[in-house]
Short mmCIF file of C-alpha atoms and ligand atoms in Angstrom, two decimals:
data_model
loop_
_atom_site.label_atom_id
_atom_site.label_comp_id
_atom_site.label_asym_id
_atom_site.label_seq_id
_atom_site.Cartn_x
_atom_site.Cartn_y
_atom_site.Cartn_z
CA MET A 1 -12.86 2.73 21.61
CA ARG A 2 -14.22 2.15 18.14
CA MET A 3 -12.25 5.07 16.84
CA ASN A 4 -8.96 3.19 16.94
CA ILE A 5 -10.32 0.21 15.07
CA MET A 6 -12.02 2.57 12.68
CA ALA A 7 -8.79 4.45 11.94
CA ALA A 8 -6.93 1.21 11.31
CA ARG A 9 -9.66 -0.10 9.04
CA THR A 10 -9.72 3.11 7.05
CA ILE A 11 -6.02 2.79 6.25
CA ALA A 12 -6.52 -0.87 5.39
CA GLU A 13 -9.41 -0.02 3.04
CA THR A 14 -7.29 2.62 1.31
CA VAL A 15 -4.49 0.26 0.35
CA ARG A 16 -6.62 -2.85 -0.14
CA THR A 17 -7.43 -1.94 -3.73
CA THR A 18 -3.73 -1.84 -4.61
CA LEU A 19 -3.09 -5.43 -3.46
CA GLY A 20 -1.91 -7.92 -6.00
CA PRO A 21 -1.06 -7.88 -9.69
CA MET A 22 -4.34 -6.32 -10.74
CA GLY A 23 -4.37 -3.78 -7.93
CA MET A 24 -4.94 -0.19 -8.89
CA ASP A 25 -2.27 2.46 -8.55
CA LYS A 26 -2.75 5.39 -6.24
CA MET A 27 -2.01 8.94 -7.17
CA LEU A 28 -0.69 10.91 -4.26
CA VAL A 29 -0.76 14.67 -4.41
CA ASP A 30 1.02 16.72 -1.79
CA SER A 31 0.18 20.21 -0.61
CA LEU A 32 2.49 21.70 -3.22
CA GLY A 33 0.72 19.82 -5.98
CA ASP A 34 3.56 17.37 -6.59
CA VAL A 35 2.25 14.10 -7.90
CA LEU A 36 3.42 10.57 -7.19
CA VAL A 37 1.83 7.56 -8.85
CA THR A 38 2.59 4.23 -7.26
CA ASN A 39 1.34 0.77 -6.51
CA ASP A 40 3.74 0.26 -3.66
CA GLY A 41 1.93 -0.08 -0.35
CA ALA A 42 4.88 1.11 1.69
CA THR A 43 5.28 4.22 -0.43
CA ILE A 44 1.58 5.05 -0.29
CA MET A 45 1.60 4.79 3.46
CA ARG A 46 4.80 6.74 3.81
CA GLU A 47 3.41 9.59 1.77
CA MET A 48 -0.07 9.64 3.27
CA ASP A 49 -0.50 12.58 5.55
CA VAL A 50 -2.10 10.90 8.52
CA LYS A 51 -2.67 12.43 11.90
CA HIS A 52 -4.33 9.63 13.84
CA PRO A 53 -1.86 7.90 16.15
CA ILE A 54 -3.21 4.45 15.32
CA ALA A 55 -2.82 5.11 11.61
CA LYS A 56 0.73 6.27 12.30
CA MET A 57 1.39 3.05 14.16
CA MET A 58 0.20 0.99 11.20
CA ILE A 59 2.44 2.91 8.88
CA GLU A 60 5.36 2.34 11.21
CA VAL A 61 4.79 -1.41 11.19
CA ALA A 62 4.45 -1.43 7.40
CA ARG A 63 7.75 0.38 7.20
CA THR A 64 9.40 -2.19 9.42
CA GLN A 65 8.08 -4.96 7.20
CA GLU A 66 9.54 -3.16 4.18
CA ALA A 67 12.88 -2.66 5.88
CA SER A 68 13.20 -6.21 7.15
CA VAL A 69 11.99 -8.30 4.20
CA GLY A 70 11.37 -5.75 1.42
CA ASP A 71 7.85 -6.79 0.53
CA GLY A 72 4.42 -7.66 1.89
CA THR A 73 3.57 -4.24 3.29
CA THR A 74 0.11 -4.00 1.79
CA THR A 75 -0.58 -7.51 3.02
CA VAL A 76 0.33 -6.53 6.59
CA VAL A 77 -1.99 -3.56 6.64
CA VAL A 78 -4.90 -5.28 4.92
CA MET A 79 -4.59 -8.30 7.21
CA ALA A 80 -4.33 -6.18 10.34
CA GLY A 81 -7.42 -4.22 9.28
CA GLU A 82 -9.35 -7.45 8.83
CA LEU A 83 -8.17 -8.90 12.14
CA LEU A 84 -9.55 -5.79 13.79
CA LYS A 85 -12.79 -5.98 11.87
CA GLU A 86 -13.26 -9.56 13.03
CA ALA A 87 -12.33 -8.57 16.58
CA GLU A 88 -14.89 -5.81 16.49
CA ALA A 89 -17.59 -8.29 15.51
CA LEU A 90 -16.66 -10.46 18.48
CA ILE A 91 -16.67 -7.45 20.79
CA ASP A 92 -20.19 -6.76 19.53
CA LEU A 93 -21.12 -10.25 20.66
CA GLY A 94 -19.92 -9.30 24.11
CA ILE A 95 -16.56 -11.04 24.04
CA HIS A 96 -13.85 -9.22 25.91
CA PRO A 97 -10.87 -7.96 23.89
CA VAL A 98 -8.53 -9.83 26.24
CA VAL A 99 -10.13 -13.12 25.28
CA ILE A 100 -9.95 -12.24 21.61
CA SER A 101 -6.30 -11.33 21.99
CA LYS A 102 -5.61 -14.65 23.62
CA GLY A 103 -7.27 -16.48 20.74
CA TYR A 104 -5.30 -14.41 18.25
CA ARG A 105 -2.07 -15.20 20.01
CA MET A 106 -2.82 -18.92 19.97
CA ALA A 107 -3.69 -18.68 16.28
CA LEU A 108 -0.45 -16.86 15.47
CA GLU A 109 1.60 -19.47 17.28
CA ARG A 110 -0.13 -22.21 15.37
CA CYS A 111 0.46 -20.32 12.10
CA LEU A 112 4.19 -20.27 12.75
CA GLU A 113 4.15 -24.06 13.13
CA ILE A 114 2.11 -24.43 9.95
CA PHE A 115 4.58 -22.27 8.05
CA GLU A 116 7.34 -24.70 8.94
CA GLU A 117 5.23 -27.52 7.54
CA ILE A 118 4.13 -25.95 4.27
CA GLY A 119 7.33 -24.19 3.16
CA VAL A 120 8.81 -25.74 0.02
CA THR A 121 12.56 -26.05 -0.17
CA ILE A 122 14.12 -24.63 -3.30
CA SER A 123 17.55 -24.42 -4.76
CA ASP A 124 18.66 -20.93 -5.60
CA ASP A 125 18.96 -21.63 -9.29
CA LEU A 126 18.26 -18.99 -11.88
CA PRO A 127 14.72 -19.94 -12.91
CA THR A 128 13.53 -20.08 -9.31
CA LEU A 129 15.03 -16.73 -8.37
CA ARG A 130 13.66 -15.24 -11.55
CA ALA A 131 10.18 -16.49 -10.67
CA ILE A 132 10.46 -14.91 -7.22
CA ALA A 133 11.60 -11.60 -8.69
CA LEU A 134 8.76 -11.71 -11.23
CA THR A 135 6.19 -12.36 -8.52
CA THR A 136 7.55 -9.42 -6.52
CA MET A 137 7.34 -7.17 -9.58
CA THR A 138 3.91 -8.26 -10.70
CA GLY A 139 1.45 -5.43 -10.97
CA LYS A 140 3.91 -2.65 -10.25
CA GLY A 141 3.56 -0.81 -13.54
CA VAL A 142 6.69 -2.38 -15.02
CA GLU A 143 4.80 -5.20 -16.74
CA LYS A 144 6.44 -4.72 -20.13
CA ALA A 145 9.98 -4.81 -18.87
CA LYS A 146 9.43 -7.38 -16.12
CA ASP A 147 11.51 -10.11 -17.70
CA HIS A 148 14.41 -7.82 -18.39
CA LEU A 149 14.33 -6.25 -14.92
CA SER A 150 14.07 -9.57 -13.15
CA ASP A 151 17.11 -10.87 -15.05
CA ILE A 152 19.02 -7.81 -13.94
CA VAL A 153 18.09 -7.95 -10.26
CA VAL A 154 18.68 -11.69 -10.03
CA ASP A 155 22.06 -11.22 -11.66
CA ALA A 156 22.93 -8.33 -9.33
CA VAL A 157 21.81 -10.13 -6.17
CA ARG A 158 23.62 -13.33 -7.15
CA SER A 159 26.78 -11.39 -7.75
CA VAL A 160 26.75 -10.15 -4.15
CA SER A 161 25.99 -13.56 -2.65
CA ASP A 162 28.61 -15.97 -1.50
CA GLY A 163 29.27 -18.82 0.89
CA GLU A 164 27.84 -22.30 0.89
CA ASP A 165 24.77 -23.62 2.65
CA GLY A 166 24.48 -22.50 6.23
CA ALA A 167 27.11 -19.78 5.87
CA ARG A 168 25.47 -17.99 3.00
CA ARG A 169 25.72 -14.23 2.81
CA VAL A 170 23.95 -11.76 0.61
CA ASP A 171 25.15 -8.21 0.94
CA VAL A 172 22.84 -5.94 -1.04
CA ASN A 173 24.85 -2.97 0.18
CA PHE A 174 27.20 -3.94 -2.62
CA ILE A 175 24.51 -2.97 -5.11
CA LYS A 176 23.73 0.64 -5.88
CA THR A 177 21.20 2.19 -8.19
CA GLU A 178 21.44 5.30 -10.34
CA LYS A 179 18.45 6.73 -12.17
CA LYS A 180 18.26 8.58 -15.45
CA GLU A 181 15.11 9.30 -17.39
CA GLY A 182 14.98 9.65 -21.15
CA ALA A 183 15.09 6.04 -22.34
CA ALA A 184 12.90 2.95 -22.17
CA VAL A 185 12.70 0.83 -19.02
CA GLU A 186 14.10 -2.00 -21.16
CA ASP A 187 17.33 0.00 -21.41
CA THR A 188 17.93 -0.40 -17.69
CA GLU A 189 21.33 -2.01 -17.38
CA LEU A 190 23.47 -3.85 -14.92
CA VAL A 191 26.98 -2.55 -14.55
CA ARG A 192 29.53 -4.71 -12.80
CA GLY A 193 31.14 -2.07 -10.67
CA VAL A 194 30.13 1.36 -9.48
CA VAL A 195 28.28 4.00 -11.47
CA LEU A 196 28.41 7.58 -10.25
CA SER A 197 26.23 10.37 -11.51
CA LYS A 198 29.24 12.70 -11.64
CA GLU A 199 31.61 14.21 -14.15
CA LYS A 200 35.34 14.63 -14.18
CA ALA A 201 36.52 17.85 -12.60
CA HIS A 202 38.28 19.23 -15.68
CA VAL A 203 37.69 18.76 -19.41
CA SER A 204 41.31 17.97 -20.13
CA MET A 205 41.38 15.09 -17.70
CA PRO A 206 41.32 11.66 -19.32
CA SER A 207 37.83 10.22 -19.93
CA THR A 208 39.14 6.69 -19.83
CA VAL A 209 41.67 5.27 -17.42
CA LEU A 210 42.88 1.71 -17.74
CA GLN A 211 44.35 -0.05 -14.72
CA ALA A 212 43.19 2.70 -12.45
CA LYS A 213 44.92 3.18 -9.11
CA ILE A 214 42.32 4.94 -7.06
CA ALA A 215 42.65 7.35 -4.16
CA LEU A 216 39.61 8.08 -1.98
CA VAL A 217 39.86 11.23 0.10
CA ASN A 218 37.20 12.68 2.35
CA SER A 219 38.84 15.99 3.18
CA ALA A 220 38.75 19.04 0.94
CA LEU A 221 41.72 19.39 -1.37
CA GLU A 222 42.36 23.07 -0.90
CA TYR A 223 44.53 25.61 0.82
CA LYS A 224 43.14 26.20 4.25
CA GLY A 225 45.75 28.80 5.28
CA LYS A 226 45.00 32.09 6.89
CA THR A 227 42.04 32.94 4.74
CA VAL A 228 39.58 31.07 6.91
CA ASP A 229 39.71 33.04 10.10
CA ALA A 230 41.62 36.19 9.35
CA LYS A 231 41.43 39.03 6.98
CA ILE A 232 44.78 39.49 5.31
CA SER A 233 45.77 43.06 5.31
CA VAL A 234 48.25 43.57 2.60
CA THR A 235 50.47 46.52 3.05
CA ASP A 236 52.88 45.84 0.28
CA PRO A 237 52.72 43.77 -2.92
CA SER A 238 55.35 41.32 -1.75
CA GLN A 239 53.02 40.13 1.00
CA LEU A 240 50.35 39.34 -1.51
CA LYS A 241 52.85 37.47 -3.60
CA ALA A 242 53.98 35.50 -0.56
CA PHE A 243 50.40 34.59 0.19
CA PHE A 244 49.81 33.30 -3.33
CA GLN A 245 53.07 31.47 -3.30
CA GLU A 246 52.13 29.71 -0.10
CA ARG A 247 48.79 28.72 -1.53
CA VAL A 248 50.39 27.43 -4.72
CA SER A 249 52.95 25.46 -2.82
CA VAL A 250 50.32 23.84 -0.58
CA LEU A 251 48.23 22.85 -3.60
CA LYS A 252 51.30 21.59 -5.43
CA GLY A 253 52.14 19.60 -2.33
CA ILE A 254 48.72 17.95 -2.44
CA VAL A 255 49.16 16.93 -6.07
CA ALA A 256 52.70 15.73 -5.36
CA GLN A 257 51.33 13.54 -2.58
CA VAL A 258 48.74 12.02 -4.91
CA LYS A 259 51.46 11.36 -7.48
CA LYS A 260 53.85 9.95 -4.91
CA ALA A 261 51.22 7.49 -3.74
CA GLY A 262 50.94 6.38 -7.35
CA ALA A 263 47.27 7.24 -7.91
CA ASN A 264 45.98 8.05 -11.38
CA VAL A 265 42.38 8.57 -10.27
CA ILE A 266 41.11 10.45 -7.26
CA PHE A 267 37.58 10.61 -5.83
CA ALA A 268 37.04 13.35 -3.29
CA GLU A 269 34.06 13.60 -0.98
CA LYS A 270 34.49 17.35 -0.62
CA GLY A 271 35.66 20.06 -2.96
CA ILE A 272 38.92 20.36 -4.86
CA ASP A 273 40.45 23.79 -5.38
CA ASP A 274 40.32 24.82 -9.04
CA TYR A 275 44.05 25.35 -9.19
CA CYS A 276 44.53 21.89 -7.74
CA VAL A 277 42.14 20.52 -10.40
CA TYR A 278 44.28 22.21 -13.04
CA LEU A 279 47.44 20.66 -11.61
CA LEU A 280 45.85 17.22 -11.43
CA ALA A 281 44.68 17.56 -15.04
CA LYS A 282 48.22 18.50 -16.07
CA GLU A 283 49.45 15.31 -14.46
CA GLY A 284 46.86 13.33 -16.40
CA ILE A 285 45.07 12.34 -13.20
CA LEU A 286 41.30 11.88 -13.36
CA ALA A 287 39.60 13.63 -10.46
CA VAL A 288 35.95 13.60 -9.40
CA ARG A 289 34.80 15.89 -6.65
CA ARG A 290 31.84 16.03 -4.26
CA VAL A 291 31.18 12.31 -4.37
CA ARG A 292 28.37 11.19 -2.07
CA ARG A 293 29.39 9.55 1.19
CA SER A 294 27.53 6.34 0.34
CA ASP A 295 29.26 6.23 -3.04
CA MET A 296 32.65 6.70 -1.40
CA GLU A 297 31.92 3.70 0.80
CA MET A 298 30.80 1.64 -2.15
CA LEU A 299 33.96 2.62 -4.06
CA ALA A 300 36.05 1.60 -1.08
CA LYS A 301 34.36 -1.80 -0.96
CA ALA A 302 34.55 -2.36 -4.69
CA THR A 303 38.09 -1.20 -5.36
CA GLY A 304 39.69 -2.15 -2.05
CA ALA A 305 40.77 1.43 -1.38
CA THR A 306 40.89 2.97 2.08
CA ILE A 307 39.20 6.34 2.47
CA VAL A 308 41.79 8.71 3.92
CA ASN A 309 40.82 11.65 6.09
CA ASN A 310 43.87 13.65 5.26
CA ILE A 311 45.88 13.84 2.07
CA ASP A 312 49.07 13.27 4.10
CA GLU A 313 47.83 9.79 4.97
CA LEU A 314 47.59 8.83 1.32
CA ASP A 315 50.11 6.22 0.25
CA GLU A 316 50.34 3.20 -1.99
CA THR A 317 48.62 0.92 0.50
CA SER A 318 45.50 3.06 0.66
CA LEU A 319 44.89 2.93 -3.10
CA GLY A 320 42.23 0.78 -4.71
CA TYR A 321 42.16 -0.82 -8.13
CA ALA A 322 39.79 -0.97 -11.09
CA GLY A 323 40.63 -2.25 -14.55
CA LEU A 324 38.60 0.39 -16.33
CA ILE A 325 37.20 3.78 -15.44
CA GLU A 326 35.20 5.67 -18.02
CA GLU A 327 33.25 8.86 -18.13
CA LYS A 328 30.25 8.52 -20.43
CA ASN A 329 27.48 10.76 -21.58
CA ILE A 330 24.15 9.19 -20.71
CA ASP A 331 21.47 11.28 -22.39
CA GLY A 332 23.08 14.56 -21.48
CA THR A 333 24.24 13.57 -17.98
CA MET A 334 27.86 12.68 -17.50
CA MET A 335 28.39 9.52 -15.48
CA VAL A 336 31.53 7.82 -14.29
CA PHE A 337 31.66 4.02 -14.61
CA VAL A 338 34.15 2.22 -12.38
CA GLN A 339 34.45 -1.31 -13.71
CA GLU A 340 36.58 -4.45 -13.53
CA CYS A 341 36.97 -3.81 -9.84
CA ARG A 342 39.19 -5.70 -7.46
CA GLU A 343 36.08 -6.89 -5.65
CA PRO A 344 33.86 -8.35 -8.38
CA LYS A 345 30.89 -8.38 -6.00
CA ALA A 346 30.05 -4.74 -6.50
CA ALA A 347 27.24 -4.04 -8.94
CA SER A 348 25.25 -1.01 -10.05
CA ILE A 349 21.92 -0.83 -11.76
CA LEU A 350 21.48 2.10 -14.09
CA ILE A 351 17.72 2.55 -14.10
CA ARG A 352 16.13 4.03 -17.20
CA GLY A 353 12.57 5.03 -17.99
CA GLY A 354 10.64 7.62 -19.92
CA THR A 355 9.94 9.97 -17.05
CA LYS A 356 10.96 10.60 -13.47
CA HIS A 357 7.78 8.89 -12.23
CA ILE A 358 8.68 5.75 -14.08
CA VAL A 359 12.32 5.53 -13.00
CA ASP A 360 11.21 6.11 -9.41
CA GLU A 361 8.68 3.28 -9.59
CA VAL A 362 11.27 0.99 -11.22
CA GLU A 363 13.65 1.81 -8.39
CA ARG A 364 11.02 0.87 -5.79
CA VAL A 365 10.32 -2.40 -7.55
CA ILE A 366 14.01 -3.24 -7.73
CA GLU A 367 14.43 -2.43 -4.07
CA ASP A 368 11.57 -4.76 -3.17
CA CYS A 369 13.55 -7.52 -4.88
CA PHE A 370 16.58 -6.62 -2.77
CA GLY A 371 14.41 -7.85 0.10
CA THR A 372 12.70 -10.87 -1.41
CA LEU A 373 15.65 -12.40 -3.27
CA PRO A 374 17.98 -12.51 -0.26
CA ALA A 375 15.05 -13.83 1.82
CA ALA A 376 14.74 -16.71 -0.65
CA ILE A 377 18.46 -17.30 -1.01
CA LEU A 378 19.11 -17.28 2.72
CA THR A 379 16.21 -19.44 3.86
CA ARG A 380 15.64 -21.52 0.72
CA LYS A 381 11.96 -21.76 1.54
CA VAL A 382 9.11 -20.55 -0.62
CA LEU A 383 5.34 -20.69 -0.83
CA ALA A 384 2.96 -20.32 -3.71
CA GLY A 385 1.41 -16.86 -3.93
CA GLY A 386 -2.07 -15.74 -4.92
CA GLY A 387 -3.61 -16.26 -1.50
CA SER A 388 -2.63 -19.92 -1.33
CA ALA A 389 -0.84 -19.68 2.02
CA GLU A 390 -3.70 -17.76 3.60
CA VAL A 391 -6.28 -20.35 2.53
CA GLU A 392 -4.09 -23.15 3.82
CA LEU A 393 -3.48 -21.40 7.14
CA ALA A 394 -7.18 -20.64 7.55
CA SER A 395 -8.21 -24.21 6.91
CA ARG A 396 -5.67 -25.62 9.34
CA LEU A 397 -6.55 -23.00 11.95
CA ARG A 398 -10.18 -24.07 11.79
CA GLN A 399 -9.17 -27.64 12.52
CA PHE A 400 -7.05 -26.39 15.38
CA ALA A 401 -9.93 -24.32 16.78
CA GLU A 402 -12.10 -27.44 16.91
CA GLY A 403 -9.80 -28.86 19.54
CA VAL A 404 -9.76 -25.75 21.72
CA GLU A 405 -12.21 -25.85 24.59
CA GLY A 406 -12.45 -22.25 25.79
CA ILE A 407 -14.09 -19.28 24.21
CA GLU A 408 -10.72 -18.39 22.66
CA ARG A 409 -11.71 -20.75 19.88
CA LEU A 410 -13.93 -17.98 18.55
CA GLY A 411 -10.85 -15.78 18.37
CA ILE A 412 -8.96 -18.47 16.47
CA ALA A 413 -11.82 -18.89 14.02
CA ALA A 414 -12.00 -15.13 13.56
CA PHE A 415 -8.26 -15.07 12.87
CA ALA A 416 -8.74 -17.73 10.19
CA ARG A 417 -11.52 -15.71 8.54
CA ALA A 418 -9.37 -12.58 8.65
CA LEU A 419 -6.52 -14.27 6.76
CA GLU A 420 -8.91 -15.00 3.92
CA VAL A 421 -9.16 -11.30 3.19
CA ILE A 422 -6.00 -11.67 1.08
CA PRO A 423 -7.35 -14.13 -1.51
CA LYS A 424 -10.65 -12.23 -1.46
CA ALA A 425 -8.96 -8.90 -2.14
CA LEU A 426 -6.80 -10.42 -4.90
CA ALA A 427 -9.92 -11.78 -6.59
CA GLU A 428 -11.91 -8.62 -6.10
CA ASN A 429 -9.12 -6.42 -7.47
CA ALA A 430 -8.94 -8.62 -10.54
CA GLY A 431 -12.68 -8.21 -11.12
CA TYR A 432 -13.88 -11.58 -9.83
CA ASN A 433 -16.43 -12.46 -7.20
CA PRO A 434 -14.36 -12.79 -4.03
CA LEU A 435 -16.62 -15.32 -2.32
CA GLU A 436 -16.91 -17.59 -5.33
CA ILE A 437 -13.15 -17.61 -5.74
CA LEU A 438 -12.61 -18.24 -2.05
CA VAL A 439 -14.97 -21.21 -2.01
CA GLU A 440 -13.32 -22.63 -5.11
CA MET A 441 -9.92 -22.22 -3.48
CA GLN A 442 -11.07 -23.89 -0.29
CA SER A 443 -12.41 -26.91 -2.09
CA LEU A 444 -9.38 -27.33 -4.34
CA ASN A 445 -7.08 -26.72 -1.38
CA ALA A 446 -8.77 -29.60 0.44
CA LYS A 447 -7.83 -31.87 -2.49
CA MET A 448 -4.45 -30.53 -3.56
CA GLY A 449 -3.03 -28.68 -0.55
CA SER A 450 -1.22 -25.40 -0.15
CA LYS A 451 -0.04 -24.97 -3.71
CA VAL A 452 -3.52 -23.93 -4.81
CA GLY A 453 -3.86 -20.22 -5.38
CA PHE A 454 -5.72 -17.67 -7.43
CA ASP A 455 -4.07 -16.57 -10.65
CA ALA A 456 -5.12 -13.00 -11.13
CA PHE A 457 -4.21 -12.97 -14.81
CA THR A 458 -6.45 -15.82 -15.88
CA GLY A 459 -8.90 -15.81 -12.98
CA LYS A 460 -8.20 -19.51 -12.49
CA VAL A 461 -7.76 -21.31 -9.21
CA LYS A 462 -4.89 -23.74 -9.68
CA ASP A 463 -1.43 -24.96 -8.75
CA LEU A 464 0.50 -21.71 -8.79
CA TYR A 465 3.92 -23.34 -8.87
CA GLU A 466 2.98 -24.16 -12.44
CA GLU A 467 2.51 -20.46 -13.07
CA ASN A 468 5.73 -19.60 -11.30
CA VAL A 469 3.91 -17.43 -8.79
CA ILE A 470 6.13 -18.07 -5.78
CA GLU A 471 7.20 -16.00 -2.82
CA PRO A 472 9.75 -16.37 -0.06
CA LEU A 473 8.23 -17.98 3.01
CA LEU A 474 9.95 -15.39 5.15
CA VAL A 475 7.96 -12.53 3.61
CA LYS A 476 4.60 -14.16 4.26
CA LYS A 477 5.56 -15.31 7.71
CA GLN A 478 6.79 -11.86 8.65
CA ALA A 479 3.60 -10.33 7.23
CA VAL A 480 1.39 -12.56 9.39
CA ILE A 481 3.51 -11.83 12.46
CA SER A 482 3.49 -8.07 11.87
CA ALA A 483 -0.25 -7.98 11.14
CA SER A 484 -1.08 -9.97 14.28
CA GLU A 485 1.16 -7.88 16.46
CA LEU A 486 -0.33 -4.73 15.09
CA ALA A 487 -3.87 -5.94 15.72
CA LEU A 488 -2.96 -7.15 19.21
CA MET A 489 -1.38 -3.83 20.01
CA ILE A 490 -4.46 -1.93 18.91
CA LEU A 491 -6.74 -4.26 20.84
CA ARG A 492 -4.65 -3.67 23.92
CA ILE A 493 -4.94 0.08 23.50
CA ASN A 494 -8.68 -0.35 23.28
CA ASP A 495 -8.52 -2.08 26.59
CA ILE A 496 -6.88 0.84 28.29
CA ILE A 497 -9.31 3.33 26.81
CA ALA A 498 -12.22 1.05 27.61
CA ALA A 499 -11.09 0.85 31.23
CA THR A 500 -11.12 4.62 31.69
CA LYS A 501 -14.31 5.02 29.79
CA LEU A 502 -16.19 2.48 31.85
CA SER A 503 -16.88 5.10 34.47
CA LEU A 504 -18.23 7.50 31.88
CA PRO A 505 -21.76 7.34 30.55
CA ILE A 506 -21.78 5.50 27.27
CA PRO A 507 -22.98 7.70 24.43
CA GLU A 508 -26.15 6.69 22.72
CA GLY A 509 -25.74 4.31 19.83
CA MET A 510 -22.46 2.94 21.12
CA SER A 511 -22.34 -0.40 22.81
CA ALA A 512 -20.46 -0.93 26.03
CA PRO A 513 -16.98 -2.34 25.76
CA GLY A 514 -17.16 -6.11 25.96
CA LYS A 515 -17.24 -7.71 29.38
CA MET A 516 -15.85 -11.08 30.29
CA GLN A 517 -18.37 -13.79 29.71
P1 ADP B 1 2.45 -6.36 -0.90
O1 ADP B 1 2.77 -4.92 -0.61
O2 ADP B 1 1.77 -7.00 0.26
O3 ADP B 1 3.61 -7.12 -1.41
P2 ADP B 1 1.40 -6.56 -3.57
O4 ADP B 1 0.52 -5.56 -4.23
O5 ADP B 1 2.80 -6.68 -4.03
O6 ADP B 1 1.34 -6.29 -2.03
O7 ADP B 1 0.67 -7.96 -3.75
C1 ADP B 1 1.20 -9.12 -3.21
C2 ADP B 1 0.21 -10.24 -3.38
O8 ADP B 1 -0.03 -10.49 -4.76
C3 ADP B 1 0.74 -11.53 -2.79
O9 ADP B 1 -0.26 -12.12 -1.99
C4 ADP B 1 1.04 -12.37 -4.02
O10 ADP B 1 0.92 -13.74 -3.77
C5 ADP B 1 0.00 -11.89 -4.98
N1 ADP B 1 0.32 -12.21 -6.37
C6 ADP B 1 1.45 -12.03 -7.06
N2 ADP B 1 1.35 -12.48 -8.32
C7 ADP B 1 0.09 -12.98 -8.45
C8 ADP B 1 -0.66 -13.58 -9.50
N3 ADP B 1 -0.14 -13.79 -10.70
N4 ADP B 1 -1.93 -13.93 -9.24
C9 ADP B 1 -2.48 -13.71 -8.03
N5 ADP B 1 -1.84 -13.15 -7.01
C10 ADP B 1 -0.57 -12.79 -7.20
MG1 MG B 2 4.68 -6.78 -3.16
#
């Protein structure tokens, strides 16, 4: 039964040292020798080659956290590991896992109430959102360019938000990222519109199109005639000629259809026959082929075009509009910029960095912000970071435990202790004595409340709103929920294993699974 807890704690220990702004990076090396350096908990766990089912379960939960709120994955795993460590200590005292689980569940419920009480309401003004983005980015190896990147993500996320209070919407699907190494991270830029890592199909096509009328087609623009399923046996030259003539007339028909619809730009998801490309170029139409499905969808959203399945369906009403389309050379890679779109909400971030490792890490950091910024904009509630929420929750849980009669109170107290692993790990990773910092936090928290946190950069315990270290309440709340559920799940599995093992002799050196007191 200990094996499950052990597996979970091992994963937790592995990522614990990456927590917070001063956390260390991990270098992951796969069996082929490919290297990935990251500080992102979710990425580390995704790439770790784990076999143990419990470890897999933890990784799954971390992934869910990442997908739902974009951040807090390391927190979930570290917290869950600590909840299990505390549970193990109680099991050692002879307390049954079921009782511990009950205490944990009571503690979680109480935490959710406390969250409602300690969340601070914000307006989604620029400085606040910037502070949230900065806190998300802290410690992710983009330190130097943090200000620049946070300006960009805040700008991008705001551009895809609309609606007033209550009916607010943030659609980050309107934002896409493209990566290109070979420049500084500070050169990362926001493009209002869609950037495609593609080039025009023919050199003589225009590189710039003003007032673009855009066709989006997801079928191949080619002659599909008899060549597909049959071998043509040519017995006399006129047959060959007829075949070519048919092909030419089909391809001419395609181009005529594009012209008739009034398009001067065409994006195709599949291929375009070279002869067709030549004809399009002759007509001065800009064509781009083999555009990714997701990019086609983004183009449709941004330009208002309808993607047609068949060239025959193309007409004026299916075209989209953009004020400016340009093909540009970005450090040796041709890219197509679709700007001044009909739908101004669409935005692209062209991520730059010295090497592939760097642009990948920048992309991960930006994507974290696509979780945290909407969480803040939609709920308008934040908390101070730096372990402040955990210390507050722990202190209030201890008060709550006082009033609980049953033995579950030990579970509640254990839950409170487990939460404190976060401030302790933040302090430890920054090179401070975790217990000293925790005690200092507890005493200042008693005087000043939940805004008191640990600032990893200065080592000071203070009001972190002053330092702009703030996080969306939703991220922390979700992290506590996920961590508790994970721990509860693992404790339940222990129960099942314990039940079958009860009939077996207990190996030496292992204590019996806890019995009800
Ligand atoms: P996660 O994957 O859980 O988001 P991170 O490595 O991103 O893990 O660390 C997040 C933690 O770092 C949060 O608890 C946050 O409050 C804390 N944090 C962020 N900035 C600071 C800071 N300046 N000082 C101390 N802690 C910070
Ligand atoms: Mg984070």
